Amino acid sequence: MSTDKVSVHGSWASRWVFILAATGSAVGLGSIWKFPYMVGVYGGGAFVLVFLACIALIGIPVMMAETLIGRRARQSPANALKVLALEAGHSSKWSWGAFAGMITALLILSFYSVVGGWSLEYIIDVGKGDFQAVTPDGVGAFFGELIADPWRLVAWHTLFMLLSAITIAKGVNAGLERSLRILMPLLFVLIVILLGYSLTTGHFMEGVHFMFDFTPEKLLDGLLPAMGHAFFSLSVGVGSIMIYGAYMTKEASISATVVGVALLDTFVSLLAGLALFPIVFAAGLNPSEGPGLMFVTLPYAFGNVAFGTVMGVVFFILVAVAAWSSAISLLEPMVAYLVERTKVRRGWVTFWLSFICWFVGLGTVFSFNIWKQAKFFVNEGGAFHLYQWGATAGLDFFGVIDFFTSRIMLPLGGLCFVIFAGWVMGREAVRDELSVRSPVLFALTFFLMRYVAPIGILIVFAAQLWK
Ligand code: PFF
């Protein structure tokens, strides 16, 4: 049975716009900033291997589940689950899972905007020639000074949030297609150029070994972080892809489109890693540097290569655009939900939601400076403290939000959506939406959705608990 619901928020003009929007959502700071630093922190190849396995076996099925739920219901995530659950004779409480996802998206946006702000600052700094012939220590000190200054960070965070909010207030359709059609391919070209530079450093193979060699002992350490990052990278588990699915035209094939977007996103992550690590080794930087890795490594490269200033400015503009197109997908699910529920104007809803995210984001800003000493979940010398000022172990505010969203909420959200598609909606509804022609391919996809992905998520959680 096919459904012919219509979204009150409008729909994409064609299949291509969905592909652009979904790719815009997936490809962002997760691929260029977060993936390389996590590979560095969690020991290289083992992390990459688990990440790739999670993308294929869990992330793609969840992405398909989200898209098809959204397109069938054509509403915001919480309402989509409610309507479809009631249609299938199940409890409307399924919507709670989506609601939790939409809140998670806002929490992610709170720190995403801060880092998006860093890339805005770097456009100016690279443009001014601040990194010309810079030394590795020099870039490190530069980044250190930036994050030590709360006011500068707040200013950029505010600007980034404003840019995202304005787009959402106008409606996701406006401008998105035009800008992404040109800028996404350009980002890809620039990463390939950086890769070219990496090849000339004489440390390329060191980078390749770091990313792809692994010791089995390390596999377990990076298991949950890698799964969490697979969700983060594909933008799944919070309803972002679901709301984009709600605006997707009926003719488009979900399966082919989703696989394409996921492959592209993964490819960009791998390329970004391959471009970055040889530079890290050539400059004698530390691969487990953490969140500053990209902001220390790339300016060093741009500062030491011909046309580096122009290339650097273009690169950081593109990073900011990639971050912006992801940020709007974090805001859209809750905006759509509140517009549906309250009938309040889109502009107002957007204003208040982005203000709340901005406010929570101040916690991330301060984690790098005035609240640097504030540590949560401290486990030191066998004693556990929920909070301690000045502890050497534990997580700062940014660490807590990142841990809670990426490692707990995204996989739980994904679990909810994939179980919903596989068990609540049932085979016929899924077949109708996925439009996979080959029966064998459909059976395989449905099997992944129904069994492999949910069991995979549970196994990773269990392995983490019993580690
Ligand atoms: N996928 C985005 C990135 O890799 O930067 C981040 C993101 C967007 C995560 C949307 C989650 C989400 F719902």
JSON list of N, CA and C in Angstrom, two decimals, residues 43-72:
[
{"chain": "A", "resi": 43, "resn": "GLY", "atom": "N", "xyz": [44.13, 5.41, 17.99]},
{"chain": "A", "resi": 43, "resn": "GLY", "atom": "CA", "xyz": [45.15, 4.46, 17.54]},
{"chain": "A", "resi": 43, "resn": "GLY", "atom": "C", "xyz": [45.12, 4.03, 16.10]},
{"chain": "A", "resi": 44, "resn": "GLY", "atom": "N", "xyz": [44.66, 4.88, 15.20]},
{"chain": "A", "resi": 44, "resn": "GLY", "atom": "CA", "xyz": [44.85, 4.60, 13.78]},
{"chain": "A", "resi": 44, "resn": "GLY", "atom": "C", "xyz": [43.96, 3.51, 13.20]},
{"chain": "A", "resi": 45, "resn": "GLY", "atom": "N", "xyz": [44.63, 2.51, 12.57]},
{"chain": "A", "resi": 45, "resn": "GLY", "atom": "CA", "xyz": [43.95, 1.51, 11.76]},
{"chain": "A", "resi": 45, "resn": "GLY", "atom": "C", "xyz": [42.78, 0.80, 12.43]},
{"chain": "A", "resi": 46, "resn": "ALA", "atom": "N", "xyz": [42.92, 0.47, 13.70]},
{"chain": "A", "resi": 46, "resn": "ALA", "atom": "CA", "xyz": [41.85, -0.27, 14.38]},
{"chain": "A", "resi": 46, "resn": "ALA", "atom": "C", "xyz": [40.56, 0.54, 14.37]},
{"chain": "A", "resi": 47, "resn": "PHE", "atom": "N", "xyz": [40.69, 1.83, 14.63]},
{"chain": "A", "resi": 47, "resn": "PHE", "atom": "CA", "xyz": [39.53, 2.72, 14.63]},
{"chain": "A", "resi": 47, "resn": "PHE", "atom": "C", "xyz": [38.91, 2.78, 13.23]},
{"chain": "A", "resi": 48, "resn": "VAL", "atom": "N", "xyz": [39.78, 2.94, 12.22]},
{"chain": "A", "resi": 48, "resn": "VAL", "atom": "CA", "xyz": [39.28, 3.07, 10.85]},
{"chain": "A", "resi": 48, "resn": "VAL", "atom": "C", "xyz": [38.51, 1.82, 10.44]},
{"chain": "A", "resi": 49, "resn": "LEU", "atom": "N", "xyz": [39.07, 0.66, 10.81]},
{"chain": "A", "resi": 49, "resn": "LEU", "atom": "CA", "xyz": [38.43, -0.61, 10.42]},
{"chain": "A", "resi": 49, "resn": "LEU", "atom": "C", "xyz": [37.03, -0.72, 11.05]},
{"chain": "A", "resi": 50, "resn": "VAL", "atom": "N", "xyz": [36.93, -0.45, 12.34]},
{"chain": "A", "resi": 50, "resn": "VAL", "atom": "CA", "xyz": [35.63, -0.56, 13.01]},
{"chain": "A", "resi": 50, "resn": "VAL", "atom": "C", "xyz": [34.67, 0.49, 12.44]},
{"chain": "A", "resi": 51, "resn": "PHE", "atom": "N", "xyz": [35.20, 1.67, 12.19]},
{"chain": "A", "resi": 51, "resn": "PHE", "atom": "CA", "xyz": [34.36, 2.74, 11.62]},
{"chain": "A", "resi": 51, "resn": "PHE", "atom": "C", "xyz": [33.76, 2.28, 10.28]},
{"chain": "A", "resi": 52, "resn": "LEU", "atom": "N", "xyz": [34.60, 1.71, 9.41]},
{"chain": "A", "resi": 52, "resn": "LEU", "atom": "CA", "xyz": [34.11, 1.29, 8.10]},
{"chain": "A", "resi": 52, "resn": "LEU", "atom": "C", "xyz": [33.07, 0.18, 8.23]},
{"chain": "A", "resi": 53, "resn": "ALA", "atom": "N", "xyz": [33.34, -0.77, 9.14]},
{"chain": "A", "resi": 53, "resn": "ALA", "atom": "CA", "xyz": [32.39, -1.87, 9.35]},
{"chain": "A", "resi": 53, "resn": "ALA", "atom": "C", "xyz": [31.06, -1.31, 9.87]},
{"chain": "A", "resi": 54, "resn": "CYS", "atom": "N", "xyz": [31.14, -0.34, 10.78]},
{"chain": "A", "resi": 54, "resn": "CYS", "atom": "CA", "xyz": [29.91, 0.24, 11.34]},
{"chain": "A", "resi": 54, "resn": "CYS", "atom": "C", "xyz": [29.13, 1.00, 10.28]},
{"chain": "A", "resi": 55, "resn": "ILE", "atom": "N", "xyz": [29.84, 1.69, 9.38]},
{"chain": "A", "resi": 55, "resn": "ILE", "atom": "CA", "xyz": [29.14, 2.41, 8.31]},
{"chain": "A", "resi": 55, "resn": "ILE", "atom": "C", "xyz": [28.35, 1.41, 7.47]},
{"chain": "A", "resi": 56, "resn": "ALA", "atom": "N", "xyz": [29.03, 0.31, 7.07]},
{"chain": "A", "resi": 56, "resn": "ALA", "atom": "CA", "xyz": [28.40, -0.63, 6.15]},
{"chain": "A", "resi": 56, "resn": "ALA", "atom": "C", "xyz": [27.27, -1.42, 6.80]},
{"chain": "A", "resi": 57, "resn": "LEU", "atom": "N", "xyz": [27.51, -1.92, 8.00]},
{"chain": "A", "resi": 57, "resn": "LEU", "atom": "CA", "xyz": [26.55, -2.86, 8.57]},
{"chain": "A", "resi": 57, "resn": "LEU", "atom": "C", "xyz": [25.48, -2.19, 9.43]},
{"chain": "A", "resi": 58, "resn": "ILE", "atom": "N", "xyz": [25.80, -1.02, 9.96]},
{"chain": "A", "resi": 58, "resn": "ILE", "atom": "CA", "xyz": [24.84, -0.36, 10.85]},
{"chain": "A", "resi": 58, "resn": "ILE", "atom": "C", "xyz": [24.39, 0.99, 10.28]},
{"chain": "A", "resi": 59, "resn": "GLY", "atom": "N", "xyz": [25.37, 1.83, 9.93]},
{"chain": "A", "resi": 59, "resn": "GLY", "atom": "CA", "xyz": [25.04, 3.20, 9.50]},
{"chain": "A", "resi": 59, "resn": "GLY", "atom": "C", "xyz": [24.14, 3.24, 8.27]},
{"chain": "A", "resi": 60, "resn": "ILE", "atom": "N", "xyz": [24.48, 2.48, 7.24]},
{"chain": "A", "resi": 60, "resn": "ILE", "atom": "CA", "xyz": [23.68, 2.53, 6.00]},
{"chain": "A", "resi": 60, "resn": "ILE", "atom": "C", "xyz": [22.25, 2.00, 6.25]},
{"chain": "A", "resi": 61, "resn": "PRO", "atom": "N", "xyz": [22.09, 0.85, 6.93]},
{"chain": "A", "resi": 61, "resn": "PRO", "atom": "CA", "xyz": [20.70, 0.42, 7.21]},
{"chain": "A", "resi": 61, "resn": "PRO", "atom": "C", "xyz": [19.91, 1.45, 8.02]},
{"chain": "A", "resi": 62, "resn": "VAL", "atom": "N", "xyz": [20.58, 2.09, 9.00]},
{"chain": "A", "resi": 62, "resn": "VAL", "atom": "CA", "xyz": [19.86, 3.10, 9.79]},
{"chain": "A", "resi": 62, "resn": "VAL", "atom": "C", "xyz": [19.49, 4.29, 8.90]},
{"chain": "A", "resi": 63, "resn": "MET", "atom": "N", "xyz": [20.40, 4.66, 8.03]},
{"chain": "A", "resi": 63, "resn": "MET", "atom": "CA", "xyz": [20.13, 5.80, 7.14]},
{"chain": "A", "resi": 63, "resn": "MET", "atom": "C", "xyz": [18.93, 5.50, 6.23]},
{"chain": "A", "resi": 64, "resn": "MET", "atom": "N", "xyz": [18.88, 4.26, 5.74]},
{"chain": "A", "resi": 64, "resn": "MET", "atom": "CA", "xyz": [17.74, 3.88, 4.90]},
{"chain": "A", "resi": 64, "resn": "MET", "atom": "C", "xyz": [16.46, 3.92, 5.71]},
{"chain": "A", "resi": 65, "resn": "ALA", "atom": "N", "xyz": [16.55, 3.38, 6.95]},
{"chain": "A", "resi": 65, "resn": "ALA", "atom": "CA", "xyz": [15.36, 3.36, 7.80]},
{"chain": "A", "resi": 65, "resn": "ALA", "atom": "C", "xyz": [14.85, 4.78, 8.02]},
{"chain": "A", "resi": 66, "resn": "GLU", "atom": "N", "xyz": [15.77, 5.69, 8.35]},
{"chain": "A", "resi": 66, "resn": "GLU", "atom": "CA", "xyz": [15.35, 7.07, 8.62]},
{"chain": "A", "resi": 66, "resn": "GLU", "atom": "C", "xyz": [14.71, 7.71, 7.39]},
{"chain": "A", "resi": 67, "resn": "THR", "atom": "N", "xyz": [15.36, 7.52, 6.25]},
{"chain": "A", "resi": 67, "resn": "THR", "atom": "CA", "xyz": [14.84, 8.16, 5.03]},
{"chain": "A", "resi": 67, "resn": "THR", "atom": "C", "xyz": [13.45, 7.63, 4.70]},
{"chain": "A", "resi": 68, "resn": "LEU", "atom": "N", "xyz": [13.29, 6.32, 4.82]},
{"chain": "A", "resi": 68, "resn": "LEU", "atom": "CA", "xyz": [11.99, 5.79, 4.41]},
{"chain": "A", "resi": 68, "resn": "LEU", "atom": "C", "xyz": [10.89, 6.13, 5.41]},
{"chain": "A", "resi": 69, "resn": "ILE", "atom": "N", "xyz": [11.23, 6.22, 6.68]},
{"chain": "A", "resi": 69, "resn": "ILE", "atom": "CA", "xyz": [10.22, 6.63, 7.68]},
{"chain": "A", "resi": 69, "resn": "ILE", "atom": "C", "xyz": [9.78, 8.07, 7.35]},
{"chain": "A", "resi": 70, "resn": "GLY", "atom": "N", "xyz": [10.79, 8.93, 7.12]},
{"chain": "A", "resi": 70, "resn": "GLY", "atom": "CA", "xyz": [10.49, 10.32, 6.82]},
{"chain": "A", "resi": 70, "resn": "GLY", "atom": "C", "xyz": [9.63, 10.45, 5.58]},
{"chain": "A", "resi": 71, "resn": "ARG", "atom": "N", "xyz": [10.03, 9.76, 4.51]},
{"chain": "A", "resi": 71, "resn": "ARG", "atom": "CA", "xyz": [9.29, 9.96, 3.26]},
{"chain": "A", "resi": 71, "resn": "ARG", "atom": "C", "xyz": [7.87, 9.41, 3.35]},
{"chain": "A", "resi": 72, "resn": "ARG", "atom": "N", "xyz": [7.68, 8.33, 4.10]},
{"chain": "A", "resi": 72, "resn": "ARG", "atom": "CA", "xyz": [6.34, 7.77, 4.20]},
{"chain": "A", "resi": 72, "resn": "ARG", "atom": "C", "xyz": [5.41, 8.70, 4.99]}
]
